Tab-separated table of C-alpha atoms in Angstrom:
chain	number	residue	atom	x	y	z
A	1014	MET	CA	0.000	0.000	0.000
A	1015	LYS	CA	1.277	3.466	-0.873
A	1016	ARG	CA	2.515	5.556	2.046
A	1017	HIS	CA	1.247	8.821	0.593
A	1018	MET	CA	-1.668	10.251	-1.339
A	1019	LYS	CA	-2.016	13.427	-3.331
A	1020	ARG	CA	-3.451	16.265	-1.268
A	1021	ILE	CA	-5.938	17.040	-3.990
A	1022	SER	CA	-7.455	13.558	-3.594
A	1023	ALA	CA	-7.546	13.584	0.226
A	1024	PRO	CA	-10.976	13.379	1.925
A	1025	ARG	CA	-12.902	16.650	2.098
A	1026	THR	CA	-12.967	16.353	5.876
A	1027	TRP	CA	-9.207	16.933	6.041
A	1028	ALA	CA	-8.494	20.639	6.529
A	1029	LEU	CA	-5.630	20.756	4.040
A	1030	PRO	CA	-4.522	23.576	1.728
A	1031	ARG	CA	-4.740	21.624	-1.541
A	1032	LYS	CA	-1.942	23.577	-3.259
A	1033	GLU	CA	0.724	23.249	-0.535
A	1034	ASN	CA	3.029	20.227	-0.871
A	1035	LYS	CA	1.827	17.682	-3.359
A	1036	PHE	CA	1.517	14.689	-1.023
A	1037	VAL	CA	0.152	13.865	2.422
A	1038	THR	CA	0.699	10.741	4.552
A	1039	ARG	CA	-1.853	7.989	3.959
A	1040	PRO	CA	-3.093	6.263	7.147
A	1041	TYR	CA	-3.146	2.493	7.423
A	1042	PRO	CA	-6.527	0.893	6.651
A	1043	GLY	CA	-8.699	1.183	9.739
A	1044	PRO	CA	-12.219	0.860	11.127
A	1045	HIS	CA	-13.382	4.342	10.154
A	1046	LYS	CA	-14.999	5.331	6.889
A	1047	LYS	CA	-12.628	7.289	4.640
A	1048	GLU	CA	-14.311	10.638	5.352
A	1049	LEU	CA	-14.242	10.061	9.111
A	1050	GLY	CA	-10.649	8.951	9.588
A	1051	THR	CA	-7.070	10.146	9.216
A	1052	SER	CA	-3.608	9.401	10.672
A	1053	LEU	CA	-1.903	10.172	13.962
A	1054	GLU	CA	0.561	12.255	11.978
A	1055	PHE	CA	-2.282	14.409	10.651
A	1056	PHE	CA	-3.680	14.705	14.185
A	1057	PHE	CA	-0.460	16.213	15.543
A	1058	LYS	CA	0.657	18.186	12.471
A	1059	VAL	CA	-2.660	19.658	11.339
A	1060	MET	CA	-5.299	19.360	14.057
A	1061	LEU	CA	-3.050	20.320	16.974
A	1062	ASN	CA	-0.294	22.013	14.955
A	1063	THR	CA	2.240	21.028	17.623
A	1064	VAL	CA	4.823	19.512	15.265
A	1065	LYS	CA	5.959	20.373	11.749
A	1066	THR	CA	7.764	17.312	10.368
A	1067	LYS	CA	7.444	13.525	10.244
A	1068	ARG	CA	10.635	13.260	12.284
A	1069	GLU	CA	9.086	15.344	15.055
A	1070	VAL	CA	5.957	13.173	14.994
A	1071	ASN	CA	8.049	9.998	15.250
A	1072	HIS	CA	10.080	11.461	18.118
A	1073	LEU	CA	6.922	12.412	20.001
A	1074	LEU	CA	5.378	8.958	19.562
A	1075	GLN	CA	8.557	7.196	20.701
A	1076	THR	CA	9.303	9.409	23.713
A	1077	GLN	CA	5.804	10.079	25.029
A	1078	GLU	CA	2.972	7.720	25.835
A	1079	VAL	CA	0.241	8.463	23.285
A	1080	LEU	CA	-2.927	6.470	23.920
A	1081	LEU	CA	-5.618	5.876	21.316
A	1082	ASN	CA	-8.772	4.678	23.052
A	1083	GLY	CA	-6.602	3.498	25.932
A	1084	LYS	CA	-3.926	1.697	23.911
A	1085	ARG	CA	-0.432	3.046	23.246
A	1086	LYS	CA	0.431	3.820	19.626
A	1087	LYS	CA	3.904	4.465	18.199
A	1088	ASP	CA	3.292	4.568	14.440
A	1089	ARG	CA	2.489	7.904	12.803
A	1090	ARG	CA	0.307	6.187	10.188
A	1091	THR	CA	-1.991	4.686	12.832
A	1092	PRO	CA	-5.596	5.386	11.779
A	1093	VAL	CA	-7.630	7.640	14.062
A	1094	GLY	CA	-11.108	8.978	13.506
A	1095	PHE	CA	-14.441	10.423	14.513
A	1096	LEU	CA	-15.088	10.234	18.291
A	1097	ASP	CA	-11.819	8.423	19.041
A	1098	VAL	CA	-10.141	9.524	22.279
A	1099	ILE	CA	-6.443	10.416	22.284
A	1100	ALA	CA	-4.612	10.888	25.570
A	1101	ILE	CA	-1.097	12.109	26.350
A	1102	PRO	CA	-1.045	11.479	30.132
A	1103	LYS	CA	2.436	12.905	30.822
A	1104	ALA	CA	1.442	16.223	29.255
A	1105	LYS	CA	-2.027	16.019	30.830
A	1106	GLU	CA	-3.584	16.503	27.404
A	1107	TYR	CA	-6.762	14.734	26.341
A	1108	TYR	CA	-8.712	15.034	23.106
A	1109	THR	CA	-11.620	13.587	21.206
A	1110	ILE	CA	-11.851	13.822	17.436
A	1111	THR	CA	-14.987	15.546	16.258
A	1112	LEU	CA	-16.214	17.566	13.270
A	1113	ASN	CA	-16.236	21.361	13.343
A	1114	ARG	CA	-18.954	23.573	11.878
A	1115	ASP	CA	-17.174	23.564	8.522
A	1116	GLY	CA	-17.329	19.771	8.409
A	1117	PHE	CA	-13.597	19.214	8.977
A	1118	LEU	CA	-12.172	16.631	11.359
A	1119	ASP	CA	-10.980	18.502	14.427
A	1120	ALA	CA	-9.456	17.868	17.853
A	1121	GLN	CA	-11.561	18.925	20.822
A	1122	SER	CA	-9.869	19.221	24.200
A	1123	ILE	CA	-11.565	17.213	26.960
A	1124	THR	CA	-10.876	16.499	30.632
A	1125	ALA	CA	-9.087	13.458	32.030
A	1126	LYS	CA	-12.430	12.310	33.432
A	1127	GLU	CA	-14.058	12.541	30.003
A	1128	ALA	CA	-11.148	10.675	28.409
A	1129	VAL	CA	-12.076	7.368	30.064
A	1130	GLN	CA	-15.159	6.883	27.895
A	1131	ARG	CA	-16.183	7.042	24.248
A	1132	TYR	CA	-19.399	7.335	22.254
A	1133	CYS	CA	-20.268	4.477	19.888
A	1134	LYS	CA	-23.219	4.409	17.474
A	1135	LEU	CA	-24.996	1.070	17.082
A	1136	VAL	CA	-25.293	0.120	13.396
A	1137	ARG	CA	-25.869	-3.638	13.434
A	1138	LYS	CA	-26.771	-6.585	15.675
A	1139	THR	CA	-25.213	-9.985	15.008
A	1140	PRO	CA	-26.906	-13.022	16.642
A	1141	MET	CA	-24.567	-15.510	18.320
A	1142	LYS	CA	-25.294	-18.821	20.077
A	1143	LYS	CA	-26.572	-17.443	23.371
A	1144	LYS	CA	-25.684	-13.784	23.046
A	1145	VAL	CA	-25.856	-10.901	20.590
A	1146	GLN	CA	-22.915	-8.955	19.230
A	1147	LEU	CA	-23.465	-5.223	18.886
A	1148	ASN	CA	-21.548	-3.637	16.011
A	1149	PHE	CA	-20.741	0.064	16.084
A	1150	LEU	CA	-19.966	2.723	13.481
A	1151	ASP	CA	-16.251	2.785	14.332
A	1152	GLY	CA	-15.798	-0.986	14.123
A	1153	THR	CA	-16.049	-1.563	17.874
A	1154	THR	CA	-18.053	-4.596	19.015
A	1155	LEU	CA	-19.730	-5.500	22.294
A	1156	THR	CA	-21.351	-8.804	23.284
A	1157	VAL	CA	-24.525	-8.624	25.398
A	1158	ASP	CA	-27.144	-11.058	26.717
A	1159	ASP	CA	-30.160	-8.945	25.784
A	1160	ALA	CA	-29.988	-6.570	22.816
A	1161	LYS	CA	-33.706	-5.789	22.580
A	1162	LYS	CA	-33.351	-2.623	24.657
A	1163	TYR	CA	-30.889	-1.140	22.153
A	1164	ALA	CA	-32.247	0.166	18.845
A	1165	LEU	CA	-30.146	0.617	15.735
A	1166	GLY	CA	-28.976	4.229	15.695
A	1167	ASP	CA	-28.736	4.479	19.485
A	1168	THR	CA	-25.462	5.469	21.136
A	1169	LEU	CA	-23.740	3.414	23.793
A	1170	VAL	CA	-21.067	5.012	25.960
A	1171	LEU	CA	-18.264	2.533	26.619
A	1172	SER	CA	-15.409	2.681	29.109
A	1173	ILE	CA	-11.803	2.959	27.933
A	1174	PRO	CA	-10.100	0.543	27.510
A	1175	GLU	CA	-12.339	-2.157	29.034
A	1176	HIS	CA	-15.378	-1.532	26.767
A	1177	LYS	CA	-17.819	-1.797	29.648
A	1178	LEU	CA	-21.246	-0.286	29.043
A	1179	LEU	CA	-21.591	2.987	30.974
A	1180	GLU	CA	-24.611	4.658	29.411
A	1181	HIS	CA	-27.299	4.148	26.778
A	1182	ILE	CA	-28.386	7.214	24.765
A	1183	PRO	CA	-31.445	6.582	22.558
A	1184	ALA	CA	-31.698	8.559	19.317
A	1185	ASN	CA	-35.093	10.071	20.099
A	1186	LYS	CA	-36.857	13.411	19.898
A	1187	GLY	CA	-34.973	15.807	22.185
A	1188	SER	CA	-31.627	14.017	21.860
A	1189	LYS	CA	-28.558	16.145	21.169
A	1190	ILE	CA	-26.828	15.048	17.979
A	1191	ILE	CA	-23.811	15.551	15.742
A	1192	ILE	CA	-24.340	15.237	11.996
A	1193	TYR	CA	-21.338	13.367	10.595
A	1194	ALA	CA	-22.271	12.936	6.920
A	1195	GLY	CA	-24.073	14.776	4.145
A	1196	THR	CA	-24.257	18.500	3.433
A	1197	ASN	CA	-24.831	19.371	7.111
A	1198	ARG	CA	-21.764	17.481	8.341
A	1199	GLY	CA	-20.364	19.056	11.502
A	1200	THR	CA	-23.679	20.493	12.714
A	1201	GLN	CA	-24.535	19.985	16.384
A	1202	SER	CA	-28.195	20.341	17.240
A	1203	THR	CA	-31.203	18.695	18.907
A	1204	ILE	CA	-33.674	16.325	17.274
A	1205	LYS	CA	-36.983	18.186	16.915
A	1206	ASP	CA	-38.787	15.289	15.285
A	1207	ILE	CA	-38.287	11.987	13.494
A	1208	GLU	CA	-40.170	11.233	10.291
A	1209	GLY	CA	-39.479	7.730	9.054
A	1210	LYS	CA	-35.783	7.548	8.254
A	1211	GLN	CA	-35.323	11.335	8.504
A	1212	VAL	CA	-34.434	13.434	11.547
A	1213	ILE	CA	-35.576	17.043	11.812
A	1214	PHE	CA	-33.291	19.518	13.582
A	1215	GLU	CA	-32.663	23.245	13.715
A	1216	LYS	CA	-29.704	24.936	12.050
A	1217	ASP	CA	-29.222	28.713	11.945
A	1218	GLY	CA	-32.885	29.227	12.827
A	1219	ALA	CA	-34.231	26.961	10.091
A	1220	SER	CA	-35.674	23.449	10.309
A	1221	ILE	CA	-33.505	20.990	8.405
A	1222	SER	CA	-33.953	17.294	7.699
A	1223	THR	CA	-31.315	14.675	6.985
A	1224	LYS	CA	-31.034	10.909	7.029
A	1225	LYS	CA	-31.190	9.466	10.528
A	1226	GLU	CA	-28.150	7.353	9.677
A	1227	TYR	CA	-26.113	10.578	9.337
A	1228	ALA	CA	-26.631	11.549	12.997
A	1229	ILE	CA	-25.191	10.284	16.259
A	1230	ALA	CA	-26.831	11.028	19.615
A	1231	ILE	CA	-24.448	12.387	22.247
A	1232	ALA	CA	-26.846	13.371	25.069
């Protein structure tokens, strides 16, 4: 697999000046959809703007403990993406990857207390012998005894790194959401209504509808 890609062909969610430097580092294949993922190098060089070169990224990853969803990572091409949690304990820095109002992947600073959990959207249920496997948007899985209480599209808050269920957030009227796909990507709002497979929410004073599958409930 090629280590680089042309900037002009990079996902639209990457906040990159398309005419500066011809190439950008390609992340390893990962669990996130192309538009919702990037590399650790991009996280440090572009989102945080704390390093300038690949050498500086490599030095940081080798000399500091950088945790992705609770697990240490040392490779700059490690894939990271939407709602992942990145912690640098020694520096007391904690972040989650979100989407800003312009629809670009962005790093949002969070507290150490917030960094021990992550939000996962339920997209599929897989029956097993005596249990059910819950499959989430980011590739995470969780095995439960009773899955009836969880509807597709709901959000489950899981502990880091144990993946224990901490909270269940249904995607219902009144739920706070982030739109992560479509023309309204990056919008944070509240569900005003649900009509079939569409959610209705308010944006800049106007009622907007989008596919329910494009939204994740966060509260």
